[in-house]
mmCIF file of C-alpha atoms in Angstrom:
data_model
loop_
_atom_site.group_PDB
_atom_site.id
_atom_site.type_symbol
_atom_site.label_atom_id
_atom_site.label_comp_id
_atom_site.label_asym_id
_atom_site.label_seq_id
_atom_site.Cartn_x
_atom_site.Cartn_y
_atom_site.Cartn_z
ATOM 1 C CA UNK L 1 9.656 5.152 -17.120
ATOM 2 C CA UNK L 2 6.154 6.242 -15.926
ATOM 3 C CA UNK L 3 3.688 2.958 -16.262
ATOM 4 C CA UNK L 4 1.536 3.483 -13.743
ATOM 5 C CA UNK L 5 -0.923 6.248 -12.471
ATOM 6 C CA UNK L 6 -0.075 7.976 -9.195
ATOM 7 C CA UNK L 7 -2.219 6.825 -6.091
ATOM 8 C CA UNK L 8 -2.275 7.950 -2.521
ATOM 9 C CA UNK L 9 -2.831 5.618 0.636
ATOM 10 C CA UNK L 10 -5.352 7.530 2.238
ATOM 11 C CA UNK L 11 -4.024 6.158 5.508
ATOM 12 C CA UNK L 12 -1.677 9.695 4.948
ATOM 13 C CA UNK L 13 -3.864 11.962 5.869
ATOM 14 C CA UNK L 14 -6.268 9.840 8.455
ATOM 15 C CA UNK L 15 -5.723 13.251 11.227
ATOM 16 C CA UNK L 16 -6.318 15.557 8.779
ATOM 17 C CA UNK L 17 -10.025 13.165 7.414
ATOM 18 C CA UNK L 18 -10.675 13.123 11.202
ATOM 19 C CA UNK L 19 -10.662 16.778 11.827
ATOM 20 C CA UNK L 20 -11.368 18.393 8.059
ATOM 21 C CA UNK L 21 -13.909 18.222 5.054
ATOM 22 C CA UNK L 22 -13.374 14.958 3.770
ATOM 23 C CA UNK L 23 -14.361 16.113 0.436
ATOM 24 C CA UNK L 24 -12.130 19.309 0.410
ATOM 25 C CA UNK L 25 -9.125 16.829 0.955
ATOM 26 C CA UNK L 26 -10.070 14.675 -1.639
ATOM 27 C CA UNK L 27 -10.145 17.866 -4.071
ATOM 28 C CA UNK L 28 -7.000 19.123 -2.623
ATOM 29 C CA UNK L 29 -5.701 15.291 -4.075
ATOM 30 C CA UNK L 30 -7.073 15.943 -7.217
ATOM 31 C CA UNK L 31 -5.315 19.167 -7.403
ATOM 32 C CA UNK L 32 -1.650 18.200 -6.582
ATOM 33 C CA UNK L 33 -2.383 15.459 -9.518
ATOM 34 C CA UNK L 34 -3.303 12.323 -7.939
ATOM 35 C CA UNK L 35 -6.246 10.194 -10.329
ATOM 36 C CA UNK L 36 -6.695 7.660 -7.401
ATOM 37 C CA UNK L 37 -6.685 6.725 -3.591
ATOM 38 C CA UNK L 38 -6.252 3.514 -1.653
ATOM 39 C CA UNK L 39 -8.750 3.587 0.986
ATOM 40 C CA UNK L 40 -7.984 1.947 4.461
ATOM 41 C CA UNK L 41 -11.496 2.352 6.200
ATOM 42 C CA UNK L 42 -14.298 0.647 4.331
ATOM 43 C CA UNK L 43 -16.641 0.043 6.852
ATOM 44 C CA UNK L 44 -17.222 3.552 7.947
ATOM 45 C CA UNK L 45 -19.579 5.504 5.555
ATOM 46 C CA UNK L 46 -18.955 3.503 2.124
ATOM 47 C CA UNK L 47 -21.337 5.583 0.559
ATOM 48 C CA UNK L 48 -20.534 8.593 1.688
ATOM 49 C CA UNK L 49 -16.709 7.905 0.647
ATOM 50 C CA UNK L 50 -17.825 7.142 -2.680
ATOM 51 C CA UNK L 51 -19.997 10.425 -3.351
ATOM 52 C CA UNK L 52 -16.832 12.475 -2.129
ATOM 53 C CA UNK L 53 -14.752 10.666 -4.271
ATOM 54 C CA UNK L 54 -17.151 10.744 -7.386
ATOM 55 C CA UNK L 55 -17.311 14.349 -6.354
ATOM 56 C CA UNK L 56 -13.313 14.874 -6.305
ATOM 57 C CA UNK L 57 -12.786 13.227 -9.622
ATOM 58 C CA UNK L 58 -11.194 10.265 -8.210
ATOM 59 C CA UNK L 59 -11.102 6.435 -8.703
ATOM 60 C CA UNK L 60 -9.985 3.737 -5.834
ATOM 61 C CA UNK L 61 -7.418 1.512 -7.162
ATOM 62 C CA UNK L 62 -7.763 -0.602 -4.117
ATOM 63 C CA UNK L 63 -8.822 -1.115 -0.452
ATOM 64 C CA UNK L 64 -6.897 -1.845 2.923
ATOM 65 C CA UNK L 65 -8.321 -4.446 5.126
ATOM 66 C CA UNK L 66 -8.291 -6.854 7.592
ATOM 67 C CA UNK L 67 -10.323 -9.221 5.658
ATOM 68 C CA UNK L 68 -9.656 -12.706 7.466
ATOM 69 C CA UNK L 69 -11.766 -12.736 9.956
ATOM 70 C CA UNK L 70 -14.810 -12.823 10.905
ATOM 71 C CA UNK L 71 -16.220 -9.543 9.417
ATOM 72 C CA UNK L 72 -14.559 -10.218 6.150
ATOM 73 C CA UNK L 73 -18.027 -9.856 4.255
ATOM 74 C CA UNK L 74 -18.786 -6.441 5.715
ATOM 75 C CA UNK L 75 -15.317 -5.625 4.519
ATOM 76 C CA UNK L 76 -15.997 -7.093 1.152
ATOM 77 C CA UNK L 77 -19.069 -5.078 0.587
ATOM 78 C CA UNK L 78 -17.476 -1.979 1.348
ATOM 79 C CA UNK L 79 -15.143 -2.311 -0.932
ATOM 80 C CA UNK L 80 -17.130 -3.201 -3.881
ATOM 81 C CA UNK L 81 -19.172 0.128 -2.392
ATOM 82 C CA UNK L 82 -16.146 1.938 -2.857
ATOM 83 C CA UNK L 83 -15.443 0.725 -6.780
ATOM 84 C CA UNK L 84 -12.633 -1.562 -5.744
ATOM 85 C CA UNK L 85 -11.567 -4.309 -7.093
ATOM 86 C CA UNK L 86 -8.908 -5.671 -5.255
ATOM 87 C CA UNK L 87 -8.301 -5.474 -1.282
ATOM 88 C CA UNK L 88 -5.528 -5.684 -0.023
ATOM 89 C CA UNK L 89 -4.651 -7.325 3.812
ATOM 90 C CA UNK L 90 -2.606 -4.496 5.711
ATOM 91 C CA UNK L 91 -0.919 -6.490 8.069
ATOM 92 C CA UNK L 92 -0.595 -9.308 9.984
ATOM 93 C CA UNK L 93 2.050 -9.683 13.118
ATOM 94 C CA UNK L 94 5.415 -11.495 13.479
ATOM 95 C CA UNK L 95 4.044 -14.307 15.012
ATOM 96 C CA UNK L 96 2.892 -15.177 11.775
ATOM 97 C CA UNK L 97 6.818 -15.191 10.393
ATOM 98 C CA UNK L 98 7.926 -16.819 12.912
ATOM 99 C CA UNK L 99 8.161 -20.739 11.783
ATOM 100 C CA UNK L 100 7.830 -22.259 8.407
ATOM 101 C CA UNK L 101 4.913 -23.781 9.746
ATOM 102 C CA UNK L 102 3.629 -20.429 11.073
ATOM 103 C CA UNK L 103 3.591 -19.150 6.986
ATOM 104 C CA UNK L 104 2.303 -21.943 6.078
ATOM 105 C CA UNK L 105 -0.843 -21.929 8.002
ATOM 106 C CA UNK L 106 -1.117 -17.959 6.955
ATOM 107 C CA UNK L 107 -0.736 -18.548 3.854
ATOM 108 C CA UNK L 108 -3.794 -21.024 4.122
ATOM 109 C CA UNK L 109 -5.870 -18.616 5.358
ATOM 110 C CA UNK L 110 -4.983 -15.677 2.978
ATOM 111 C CA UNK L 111 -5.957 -18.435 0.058
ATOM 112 C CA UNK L 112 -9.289 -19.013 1.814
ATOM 113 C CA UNK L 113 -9.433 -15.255 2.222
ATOM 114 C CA UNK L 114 -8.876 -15.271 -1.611
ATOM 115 C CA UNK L 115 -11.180 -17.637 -2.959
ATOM 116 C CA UNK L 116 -14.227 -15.586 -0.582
ATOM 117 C CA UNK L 117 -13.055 -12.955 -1.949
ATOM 118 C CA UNK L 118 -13.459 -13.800 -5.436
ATOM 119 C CA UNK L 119 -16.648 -14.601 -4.741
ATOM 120 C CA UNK L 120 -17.027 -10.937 -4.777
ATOM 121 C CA UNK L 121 -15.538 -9.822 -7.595
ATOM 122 C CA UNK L 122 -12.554 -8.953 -5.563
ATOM 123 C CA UNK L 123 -8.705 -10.102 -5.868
ATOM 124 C CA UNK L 124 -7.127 -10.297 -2.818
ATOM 125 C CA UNK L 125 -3.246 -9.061 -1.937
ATOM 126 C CA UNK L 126 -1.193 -8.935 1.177
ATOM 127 C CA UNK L 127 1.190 -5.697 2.273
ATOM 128 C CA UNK L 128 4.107 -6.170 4.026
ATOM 129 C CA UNK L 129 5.640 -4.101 6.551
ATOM 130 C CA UNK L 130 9.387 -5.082 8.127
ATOM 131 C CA UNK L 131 9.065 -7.837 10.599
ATOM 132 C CA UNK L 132 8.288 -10.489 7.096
ATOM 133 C CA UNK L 133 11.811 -8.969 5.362
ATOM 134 C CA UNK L 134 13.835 -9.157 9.350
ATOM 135 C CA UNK L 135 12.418 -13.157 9.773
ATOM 136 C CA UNK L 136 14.518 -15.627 8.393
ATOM 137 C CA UNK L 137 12.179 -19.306 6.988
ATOM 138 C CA UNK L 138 13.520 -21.661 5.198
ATOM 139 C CA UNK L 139 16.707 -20.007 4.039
ATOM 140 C CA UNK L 140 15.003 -17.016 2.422
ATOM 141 C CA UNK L 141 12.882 -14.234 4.090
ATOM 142 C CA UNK L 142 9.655 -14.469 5.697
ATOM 143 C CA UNK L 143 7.867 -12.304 2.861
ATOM 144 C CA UNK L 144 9.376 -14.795 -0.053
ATOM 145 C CA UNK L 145 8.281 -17.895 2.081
ATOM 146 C CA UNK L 146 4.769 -16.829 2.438
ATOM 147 C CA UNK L 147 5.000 -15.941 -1.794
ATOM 148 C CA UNK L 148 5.968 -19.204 -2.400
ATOM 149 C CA UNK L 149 2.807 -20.417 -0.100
ATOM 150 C CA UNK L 150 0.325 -18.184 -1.907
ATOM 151 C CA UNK L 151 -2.025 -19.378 -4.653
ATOM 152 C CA UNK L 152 -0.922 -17.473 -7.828
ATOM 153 C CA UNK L 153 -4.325 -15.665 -7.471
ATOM 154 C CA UNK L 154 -2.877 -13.961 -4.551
ATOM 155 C CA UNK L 155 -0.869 -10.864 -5.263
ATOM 156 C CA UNK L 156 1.871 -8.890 -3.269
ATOM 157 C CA UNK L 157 1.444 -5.265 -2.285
ATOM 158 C CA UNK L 158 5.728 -4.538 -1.283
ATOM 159 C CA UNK L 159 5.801 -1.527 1.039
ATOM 160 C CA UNK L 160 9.223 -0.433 -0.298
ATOM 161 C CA UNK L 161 10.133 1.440 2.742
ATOM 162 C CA UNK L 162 9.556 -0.953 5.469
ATOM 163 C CA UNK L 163 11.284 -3.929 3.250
ATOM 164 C CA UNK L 164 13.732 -1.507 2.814
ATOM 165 C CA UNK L 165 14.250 -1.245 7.043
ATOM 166 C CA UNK L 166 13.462 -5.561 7.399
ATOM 167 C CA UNK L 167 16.714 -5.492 5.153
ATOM 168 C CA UNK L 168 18.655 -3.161 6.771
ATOM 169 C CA UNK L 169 19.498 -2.159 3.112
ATOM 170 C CA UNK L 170 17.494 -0.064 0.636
ATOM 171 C CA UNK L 171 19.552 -1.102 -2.177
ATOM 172 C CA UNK L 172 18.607 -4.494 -1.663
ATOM 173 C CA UNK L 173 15.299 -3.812 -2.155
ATOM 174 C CA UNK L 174 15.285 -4.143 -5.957
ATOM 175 C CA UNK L 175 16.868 -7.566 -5.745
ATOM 176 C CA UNK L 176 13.921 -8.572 -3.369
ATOM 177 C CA UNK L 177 11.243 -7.533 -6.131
ATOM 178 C CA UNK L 178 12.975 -9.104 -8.677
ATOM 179 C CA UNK L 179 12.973 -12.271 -6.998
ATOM 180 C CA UNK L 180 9.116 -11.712 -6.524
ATOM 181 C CA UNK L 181 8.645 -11.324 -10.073
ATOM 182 C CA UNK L 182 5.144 -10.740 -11.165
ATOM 183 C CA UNK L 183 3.878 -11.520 -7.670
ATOM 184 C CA UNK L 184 4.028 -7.889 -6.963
ATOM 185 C CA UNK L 185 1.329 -5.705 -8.472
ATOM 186 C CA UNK L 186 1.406 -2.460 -6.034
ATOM 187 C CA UNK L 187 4.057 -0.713 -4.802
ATOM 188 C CA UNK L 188 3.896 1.593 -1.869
ATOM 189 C CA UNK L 189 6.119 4.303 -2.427
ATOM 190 C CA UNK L 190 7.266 6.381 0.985
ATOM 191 C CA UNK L 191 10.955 7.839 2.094
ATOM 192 C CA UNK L 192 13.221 7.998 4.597
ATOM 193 C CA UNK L 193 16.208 7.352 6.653
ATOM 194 C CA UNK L 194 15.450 3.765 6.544
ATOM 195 C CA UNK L 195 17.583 3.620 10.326
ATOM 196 C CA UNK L 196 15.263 2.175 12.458
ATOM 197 C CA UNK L 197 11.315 1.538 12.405
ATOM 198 C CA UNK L 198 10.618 4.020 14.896
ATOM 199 C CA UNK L 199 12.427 7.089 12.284
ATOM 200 C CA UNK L 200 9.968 10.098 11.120
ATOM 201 C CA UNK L 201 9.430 9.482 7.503
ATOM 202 C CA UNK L 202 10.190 11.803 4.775
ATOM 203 C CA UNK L 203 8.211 13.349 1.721
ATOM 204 C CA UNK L 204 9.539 10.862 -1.629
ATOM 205 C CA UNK L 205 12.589 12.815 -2.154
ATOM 206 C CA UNK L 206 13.601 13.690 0.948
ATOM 207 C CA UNK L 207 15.177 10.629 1.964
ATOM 208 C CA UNK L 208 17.701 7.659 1.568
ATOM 209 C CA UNK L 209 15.346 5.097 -0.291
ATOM 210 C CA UNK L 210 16.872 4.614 -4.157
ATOM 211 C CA UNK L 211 12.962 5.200 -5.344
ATOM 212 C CA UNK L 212 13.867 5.341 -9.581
ATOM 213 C CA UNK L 213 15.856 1.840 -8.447
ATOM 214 C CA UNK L 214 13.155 0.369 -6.364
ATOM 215 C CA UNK L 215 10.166 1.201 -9.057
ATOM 216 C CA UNK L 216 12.223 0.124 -11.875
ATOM 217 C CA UNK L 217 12.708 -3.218 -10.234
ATOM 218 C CA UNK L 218 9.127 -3.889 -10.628
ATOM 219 C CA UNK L 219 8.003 -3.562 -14.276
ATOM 220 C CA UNK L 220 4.827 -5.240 -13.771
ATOM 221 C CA UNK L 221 3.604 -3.280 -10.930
ATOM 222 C CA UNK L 222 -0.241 -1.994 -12.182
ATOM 223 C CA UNK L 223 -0.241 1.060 -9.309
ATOM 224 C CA UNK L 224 2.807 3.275 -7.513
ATOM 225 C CA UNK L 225 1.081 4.014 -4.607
ATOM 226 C CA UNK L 226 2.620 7.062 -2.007
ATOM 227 C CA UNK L 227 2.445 6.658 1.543
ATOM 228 C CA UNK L 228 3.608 8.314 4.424
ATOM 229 C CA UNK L 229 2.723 6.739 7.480
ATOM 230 C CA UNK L 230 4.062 9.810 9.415
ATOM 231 C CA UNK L 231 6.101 12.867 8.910
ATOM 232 C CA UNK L 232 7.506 15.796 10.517
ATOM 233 C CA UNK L 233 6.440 18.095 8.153
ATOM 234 C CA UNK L 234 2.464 18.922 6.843
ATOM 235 C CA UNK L 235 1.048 15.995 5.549
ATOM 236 C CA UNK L 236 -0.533 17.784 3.049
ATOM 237 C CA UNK L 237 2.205 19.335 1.792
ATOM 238 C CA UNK L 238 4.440 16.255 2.421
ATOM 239 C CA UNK L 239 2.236 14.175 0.026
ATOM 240 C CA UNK L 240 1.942 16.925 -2.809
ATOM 241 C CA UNK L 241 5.744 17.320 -2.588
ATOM 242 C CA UNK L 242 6.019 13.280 -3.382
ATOM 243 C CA UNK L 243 4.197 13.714 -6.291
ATOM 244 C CA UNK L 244 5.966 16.862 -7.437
ATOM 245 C CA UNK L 245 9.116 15.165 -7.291
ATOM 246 C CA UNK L 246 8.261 11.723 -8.620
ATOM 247 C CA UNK L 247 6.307 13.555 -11.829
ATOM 248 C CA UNK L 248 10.031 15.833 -12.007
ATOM 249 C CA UNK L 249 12.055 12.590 -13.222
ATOM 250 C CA UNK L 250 9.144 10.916 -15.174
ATOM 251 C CA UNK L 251 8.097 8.488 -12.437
ATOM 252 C CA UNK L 252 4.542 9.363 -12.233
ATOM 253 C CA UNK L 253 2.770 11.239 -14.464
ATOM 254 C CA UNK L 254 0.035 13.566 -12.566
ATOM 255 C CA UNK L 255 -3.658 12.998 -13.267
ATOM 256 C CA UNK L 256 -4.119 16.840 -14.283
ATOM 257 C CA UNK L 257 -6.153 19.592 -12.838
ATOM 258 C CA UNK L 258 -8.696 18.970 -9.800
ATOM 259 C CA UNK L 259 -12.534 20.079 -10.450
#
């Protein structure tokens, strides 16, 4: 069922960027068989992220950022810097799930956010994480409310993992997708106990999340991306082993050799 390239949230490795060569990570990427990265720091260094990356043989199939403020333009620029063409809005808090009214005005200013953003040459998406799946508006969850609110230019980026921990369930994460339709264009692929928030995460694989289920769910998704926000094991290692396993039962097909 592979439709989609493999991508990596670079958010993975942000101690190892911090303390390594930037482009020797990057390579190591390439190596294990990813083609792309999602970025999550665009302001720091644009150009120097995209000479590594041009350098590592790898594209950006989006950004991360907290583009609804006041710096969104800065934001915007880096990601155009960066080859993007779509950034996606990481986060946002519960307050923001916490009322229908409370959607609704988010989901005013993500359209706003949208239509600057297209002044760019940039789509704009939002990523969820488990307080929008735990929030109840309107008789459906705070993550369908808010899709409902969106202007259809707006896209979905479903963290499987945390919606899988909002819903207490990780088989009801498929149903949750399918209800979103074509909404959702990225997936963020990660594994775990799915217990509690607060639970180490897992390389894909390694866990309780029903990942052939969960992708299947959501034919139209254009990227599988793999993120581990944290793990007990090497990150490095963690994130090679996700792709190892997900290219095993046809789920991602790696990009080939590094350079």
């Amino acid at each position: 069922m592979v439709n989609t390239p493999p991508a990596l949230q670079l958010y993975s490795l942000r101690e190892q960027l911090a303390s390594g060569s930037r482009l020797d990570i990057l390579r190591s990427l390439r190596s294990f068989g990813y083609g792309a990265v999602e970025p999550y720091d665009v302001r720091t260094d644009p150009e120097g992220q995209r000479a590594d990356l041009d350098a590592a043989g790898l594209t950006v199939c989006s950004v991360h950022a907290k583009a609804t403020g006041a710096d969104a333009e800065e934001f915007f620029r880096g990601a155009k810097t960066l080859g993007a063409d779509t950034l996606i809005v990481p986060m946002s808090g519960p307050e923001e799930f916490a009322s229908a009214g409370a959607v609704a005005e988010f989901a005013r200013e993500l359209n706003e956010t949208a239509a600057r953003a297209a002044d760019h040459g940039l789509r704009l998406g939002y990523h969820n994480h488990w307080f929008e799946l735990e929030s109840s508006v309107g008789g459906t969850t705070g993550l369908e409310a808010l899709a409902d609110a969106l202007d259809p230019e707006v896209i979905l980026e479903v963290d499987t993992y945390w919606a899988a921990v909002g819903l207490r369930d990780a088989r009801k994460v498929p149903g949750l997708l399918e209800r979103l339709g074509e909404r959702v264009r990225y997936l963020h692929v990660k594994d775990g106990p799915v217990v509690d928030k607060t639970d180490v995460m897992t390389a894909v694989g390694g866990g309780r999340v029903p990942v052939a289920d969960i992708l299947a769910a959501a034919p139209g998704a254009e990227w599988h991306v793999v993120e581990l926000d944290r793990c007990a094991t090497d990150m490095l290692t963690a994130v090679r082993e996700s792709l190892e396993w997900l290219a095993a039962r046809h789920l991602a097909e790696p990009a080939g050799s590094g350079r």
